[in-house]
XYZ file of C-alpha atoms in Angstrom:
331
model
C 30.241 -22.808 13.463
C 28.232 -22.326 16.602
C 25.604 -20.305 14.775
C 25.119 -23.131 12.285
C 24.654 -25.708 15.054
C 22.162 -23.563 16.987
C 20.173 -22.862 13.822
C 20.005 -26.534 12.936
C 18.850 -27.472 16.436
C 16.017 -24.930 16.313
C 15.011 -26.166 12.880
C 14.965 -29.773 14.118
C 12.661 -28.813 16.992
C 10.288 -26.962 14.674
C 10.190 -29.843 12.167
C 9.490 -32.246 15.042
C 6.618 -29.988 16.168
C 5.224 -30.028 12.611
C 5.135 -33.837 12.727
C 3.466 -33.720 16.164
C 0.761 -31.361 14.804
C 0.059 -33.777 11.933
C -0.194 -36.673 14.431
C -2.453 -34.571 16.701
C -4.726 -33.888 13.720
C -5.158 -37.651 13.400
C -5.350 -38.648 17.075
C -7.201 -35.647 18.570
C -8.776 -33.741 15.646
C -10.384 -30.361 16.311
C -14.172 -30.763 16.064
C -16.738 -28.048 15.264
C -18.332 -28.286 18.709
C -14.965 -27.309 20.287
C -15.496 -23.772 18.937
C -17.796 -22.973 21.866
C -14.706 -23.241 24.107
C -12.056 -21.932 21.706
C -12.588 -20.517 18.206
C -9.500 -21.942 16.487
C -10.310 -20.576 13.003
C -10.912 -17.092 14.385
C -7.671 -17.175 16.357
C -5.748 -18.256 13.231
C -7.354 -15.455 11.186
C -6.204 -12.847 13.698
C -2.823 -14.585 13.909
C -2.330 -14.333 10.133
C -3.063 -10.597 10.233
C -0.691 -10.189 13.220
C 2.141 -11.997 11.391
C 1.939 -9.623 8.425
C 1.622 -6.606 10.740
C 4.837 -7.701 12.482
C 6.405 -8.342 9.062
C 5.768 -4.697 8.159
C 7.188 -3.578 11.503
C 10.361 -5.631 10.937
C 11.120 -4.281 7.435
C 14.227 -2.112 7.425
C 13.445 0.475 4.747
C 16.907 2.086 4.958
C 18.675 -1.238 4.310
C 16.348 -1.934 1.366
C 16.973 1.468 -0.223
C 20.746 1.208 0.360
C 21.047 -2.119 -1.495
C 18.929 -1.274 -4.573
C 22.127 -0.610 -6.596
C 22.890 -4.364 -6.701
C 20.027 -4.715 -9.190
C 21.362 -7.647 -11.256
C 21.464 -9.883 -8.184
C 18.005 -8.767 -7.033
C 16.482 -9.245 -10.479
C 17.939 -12.741 -10.825
C 16.740 -13.826 -7.360
C 13.189 -12.558 -7.927
C 13.051 -14.019 -11.449
C 14.158 -17.344 -9.975
C 11.471 -17.160 -7.298
C 8.505 -15.999 -9.393
C 9.365 -16.975 -12.991
C 11.821 -19.904 -13.061
C 10.076 -21.912 -10.328
C 6.543 -21.650 -11.828
C 7.887 -22.185 -15.368
C 9.627 -25.461 -14.446
C 6.405 -26.822 -12.904
C 4.246 -25.453 -15.744
C 6.263 -27.555 -18.227
C 4.377 -30.596 -16.864
C 0.915 -29.006 -17.074
C 0.096 -30.804 -20.338
C 0.849 -34.192 -18.782
C -1.286 -33.542 -15.668
C -4.267 -31.755 -17.239
C -7.487 -33.811 -17.324
C -5.876 -36.612 -15.303
C -6.196 -37.853 -11.709
C -2.869 -36.134 -10.973
C -4.035 -32.595 -11.788
C -4.556 -31.571 -8.132
C -1.097 -32.948 -7.290
C 0.381 -30.852 -10.103
C -1.564 -27.783 -8.913
C -0.240 -28.241 -5.372
C 3.320 -28.272 -6.772
C 2.534 -25.174 -8.832
C 1.273 -23.495 -5.637
C 4.635 -24.239 -4.004
C 6.432 -22.801 -7.046
C 4.426 -19.540 -6.829
C 5.312 -18.807 -3.195
C 7.818 -16.122 -2.129
C 11.183 -16.906 -0.554
C 11.801 -17.340 3.158
C 12.951 -14.426 5.287
C 14.868 -15.451 8.425
C 16.403 -18.743 7.277
C 17.635 -17.229 3.983
C 19.480 -14.486 5.849
C 20.878 -16.857 8.503
C 22.143 -19.384 5.924
C 23.741 -16.664 3.783
C 25.420 -15.302 6.912
C 26.840 -18.733 7.839
C 28.175 -19.279 4.301
C 29.726 -15.755 4.324
C 27.584 -14.485 1.469
C 26.229 -10.979 0.818
C 23.988 -10.567 3.889
C 22.704 -7.071 2.977
C 21.419 -8.330 -0.377
C 19.954 -11.384 1.348
C 17.980 -9.112 3.701
C 16.785 -7.020 0.741
C 15.641 -10.007 -1.326
C 14.076 -11.880 1.576
C 12.089 -8.755 2.492
C 11.063 -7.710 -1.010
C 10.121 -11.282 -1.991
C 7.319 -11.364 0.578
C 5.912 -8.077 -0.716
C 6.061 -9.193 -4.372
C 4.459 -12.490 -3.338
C 1.333 -10.684 -2.133
C 0.646 -9.835 -5.779
C 2.415 -12.612 -7.712
C 1.248 -15.694 -5.792
C -2.509 -14.931 -6.129
C -1.980 -13.709 -9.714
C -0.215 -16.891 -10.850
C -2.696 -19.130 -9.028
C -5.661 -17.241 -10.523
C -4.919 -18.831 -13.934
C -5.817 -22.238 -12.493
C -8.173 -21.474 -9.576
C -11.302 -20.070 -11.184
C -14.343 -18.381 -9.532
C -17.280 -20.690 -8.955
C -14.976 -23.670 -8.465
C -15.497 -25.268 -5.040
C -17.116 -22.076 -3.672
C -14.136 -20.006 -4.813
C -14.925 -16.326 -5.329
C -12.389 -13.791 -6.561
C -13.978 -10.881 -4.662
C -13.796 -12.864 -1.401
C -10.163 -13.834 -2.096
C -9.235 -10.174 -2.732
C -11.090 -9.154 0.440
C -9.191 -11.756 2.481
C -5.842 -10.704 0.988
C -6.525 -7.037 1.723
C -7.776 -7.650 5.247
C -5.262 -10.278 6.392
C -2.172 -9.499 4.334
C -1.882 -6.111 2.609
C -3.482 -3.807 5.214
C -1.509 -5.273 8.162
C 1.768 -4.840 6.216
C 0.915 -1.211 5.338
C -0.026 -0.539 8.977
C 3.246 -2.156 10.078
C 5.250 0.045 7.700
C 3.473 3.171 9.009
C 4.152 2.186 12.632
C 7.717 1.076 11.847
C 9.431 4.313 13.087
C 7.512 4.187 16.377
C 7.728 0.475 17.194
C 10.987 -0.595 15.507
C 12.925 -0.753 18.795
C 10.131 -2.742 20.463
C 10.155 -5.286 17.599
C 13.949 -5.616 17.829
C 13.810 -6.116 21.596
C 11.171 -8.856 21.395
C 12.272 -10.413 18.078
C 12.720 -13.901 19.613
C 9.192 -13.912 21.060
C 7.801 -12.653 17.729
C 9.575 -15.476 15.880
C 7.979 -18.014 18.233
C 4.541 -16.453 17.636
C 5.007 -16.915 13.858
C 5.809 -20.576 14.385
C 2.835 -21.068 16.715
C 0.380 -19.787 14.082
C 1.935 -22.041 11.417
C 1.645 -25.048 13.722
C -2.027 -24.237 14.437
C -2.742 -23.910 10.695
C -1.121 -27.327 10.116
C -3.124 -28.831 12.989
C -6.445 -27.370 11.791
C -5.858 -28.394 8.168
C -4.856 -31.956 9.043
C -7.727 -32.263 11.556
C -10.118 -31.374 8.738
C -8.366 -33.752 6.347
C -8.432 -36.732 8.692
C -12.051 -36.015 9.701
C -13.119 -35.978 6.047
C -10.909 -38.964 5.188
C -9.007 -36.957 2.570
C -5.996 -39.286 2.608
C -8.089 -42.236 1.485
C -7.852 -40.822 -2.041
C -4.130 -40.015 -1.768
C -2.124 -43.137 -2.566
C 1.534 -43.671 -1.529
C 2.377 -42.992 -5.174
C 1.171 -39.384 -4.731
C 3.483 -38.877 -1.751
C 6.434 -40.322 -3.689
C 5.654 -38.109 -6.719
C 5.474 -35.007 -4.492
C 8.707 -35.829 -2.605
C 10.705 -36.588 -5.765
C 9.251 -33.533 -7.538
C 10.101 -31.014 -4.802
C 13.675 -32.274 -4.385
C 14.208 -32.252 -8.167
C 12.712 -28.755 -8.315
C 15.087 -27.495 -5.623
C 18.242 -28.776 -7.331
C 17.065 -27.618 -10.766
C 16.512 -24.039 -9.588
C 19.671 -24.015 -7.456
C 21.920 -25.190 -10.317
C 20.311 -22.912 -12.932
C 20.729 -19.848 -10.695
C 24.321 -20.857 -9.941
C 25.084 -21.210 -13.660
C 23.518 -17.827 -14.551
C 25.335 -16.137 -11.627
C 28.673 -17.390 -12.921
C 27.819 -16.337 -16.488
C 27.102 -12.836 -15.156
C 30.485 -12.891 -13.346
C 28.985 -12.429 -9.872
C 31.370 -12.321 -6.925
C 31.512 -15.418 -4.711
C 29.421 -13.697 -2.008
C 26.731 -12.730 -4.538
C 26.576 -16.274 -5.992
C 25.895 -17.628 -2.482
C 23.136 -15.062 -1.903
C 21.551 -15.692 -5.308
C 21.464 -19.481 -4.971
C 20.410 -19.519 -1.306
C 17.670 -16.854 -1.556
C 16.450 -17.790 -5.039
C 15.970 -21.483 -4.247
C 14.002 -21.023 -1.006
C 10.226 -21.198 -0.499
C 8.355 -19.924 2.542
C 6.302 -22.244 4.748
C 4.943 -19.143 6.499
C 3.479 -17.722 3.281
C 2.412 -21.175 2.095
C 0.478 -21.794 5.308
C -1.135 -18.344 5.150
C -1.977 -18.289 1.437
C -3.590 -21.718 1.587
C -6.070 -20.136 4.013
C -6.922 -17.053 1.909
C -6.712 -18.155 -1.748
C -10.042 -19.949 -1.796
C -8.573 -23.453 -1.964
C -11.254 -26.047 -1.204
C -11.270 -27.333 2.392
C -10.743 -30.959 1.348
C -7.690 -29.981 -0.750
C -5.825 -27.735 1.710
C -3.710 -30.556 3.119
C -2.697 -31.715 -0.352
C -1.538 -28.152 -1.067
C 0.404 -27.974 2.208
C 2.234 -31.286 1.690
C 4.671 -30.099 -1.033
C 5.361 -26.922 0.978
C 6.112 -28.896 4.153
C 8.330 -31.419 2.361
C 10.179 -28.661 0.495
C 10.579 -26.624 3.695
C 12.050 -29.595 5.577
C 14.423 -30.514 2.757
C 15.666 -26.962 2.134
C 16.396 -26.427 5.837
C 18.404 -29.607 6.284
C 20.242 -29.472 2.963
C 21.010 -25.730 2.932
C 22.128 -25.855 6.604
C 24.585 -28.594 5.672
C 25.645 -26.723 2.525
C 26.130 -23.407 4.357
C 28.411 -25.044 6.929
C 30.307 -26.851 4.159
C 30.909 -23.554 2.302
C 32.003 -21.886 5.555
C 34.561 -24.654 6.208
C 35.844 -24.394 2.648
C 36.230 -20.607 3.027
C 38.162 -20.996 6.275
C 40.474 -23.601 4.700
C 41.152 -21.226 1.779
C 42.132 -18.404 4.146
C 44.587 -20.616 6.087
């Protein structure tokens, strides 16, 4: 129980900081002339590369190899993350195409294409007494698959020449900021694994700091360019309702398929928890490297932020509920 309470408190603090960064973007936006004192964009670029380097350093290759045998669970989780999610959003493509709501739909599709979370998936599965080893495997492998799948899926709708978007530049950014740091991290893993374990709490705070700076920079730009003038309250309501509906749709479908496949209780928990999550970390980073137009970045971050907040609060509550139910059963 204690673990659940501590986790929820930390999540509340982080969500509060996200709101503060949005408010700071409005009240004290970062201006171009501030770069002579502190190059915020440059710092974020290096921060993105550092996050993926640390991600490579944190990967436990032995654990991943050991759990490969549970392939049905892994396949279902990854299919949920990279096929079911995008497919459910794509069903509404025909309604949004050539309308004023197309960018809103595309921002939801961006959310659907993202990989799963890492730390919160594992923590929630642990609280609910699910299969933690498989949770670690899927959380880790999802980020690696996402490096290929997220840009690939988005490439069908973000075309070169559109708002200064250039495929070669996108590939260059992905290689430089994402793929190469992960490969370097994997190579250095045997040497620096103990160091990463020792300073894991500080590393987690660094991840959050970069996300908060990305949010601040994006919202500063949005408020400076008056982006929200074109985003009516209806758009916010559509996004909020859509992301919550999307979460429950994926969660219930994965739960149904898990039961049809006769998964054990622990594996059902892992499948539904890991397969229904989306990563704010990857969302914040990919929005910076996929060539999304500057004046649209905030609109792409909104669904990710709303989904992130909802999944943390709801799944925290659900994990503790399942834990209580398990304890009552044992008594």
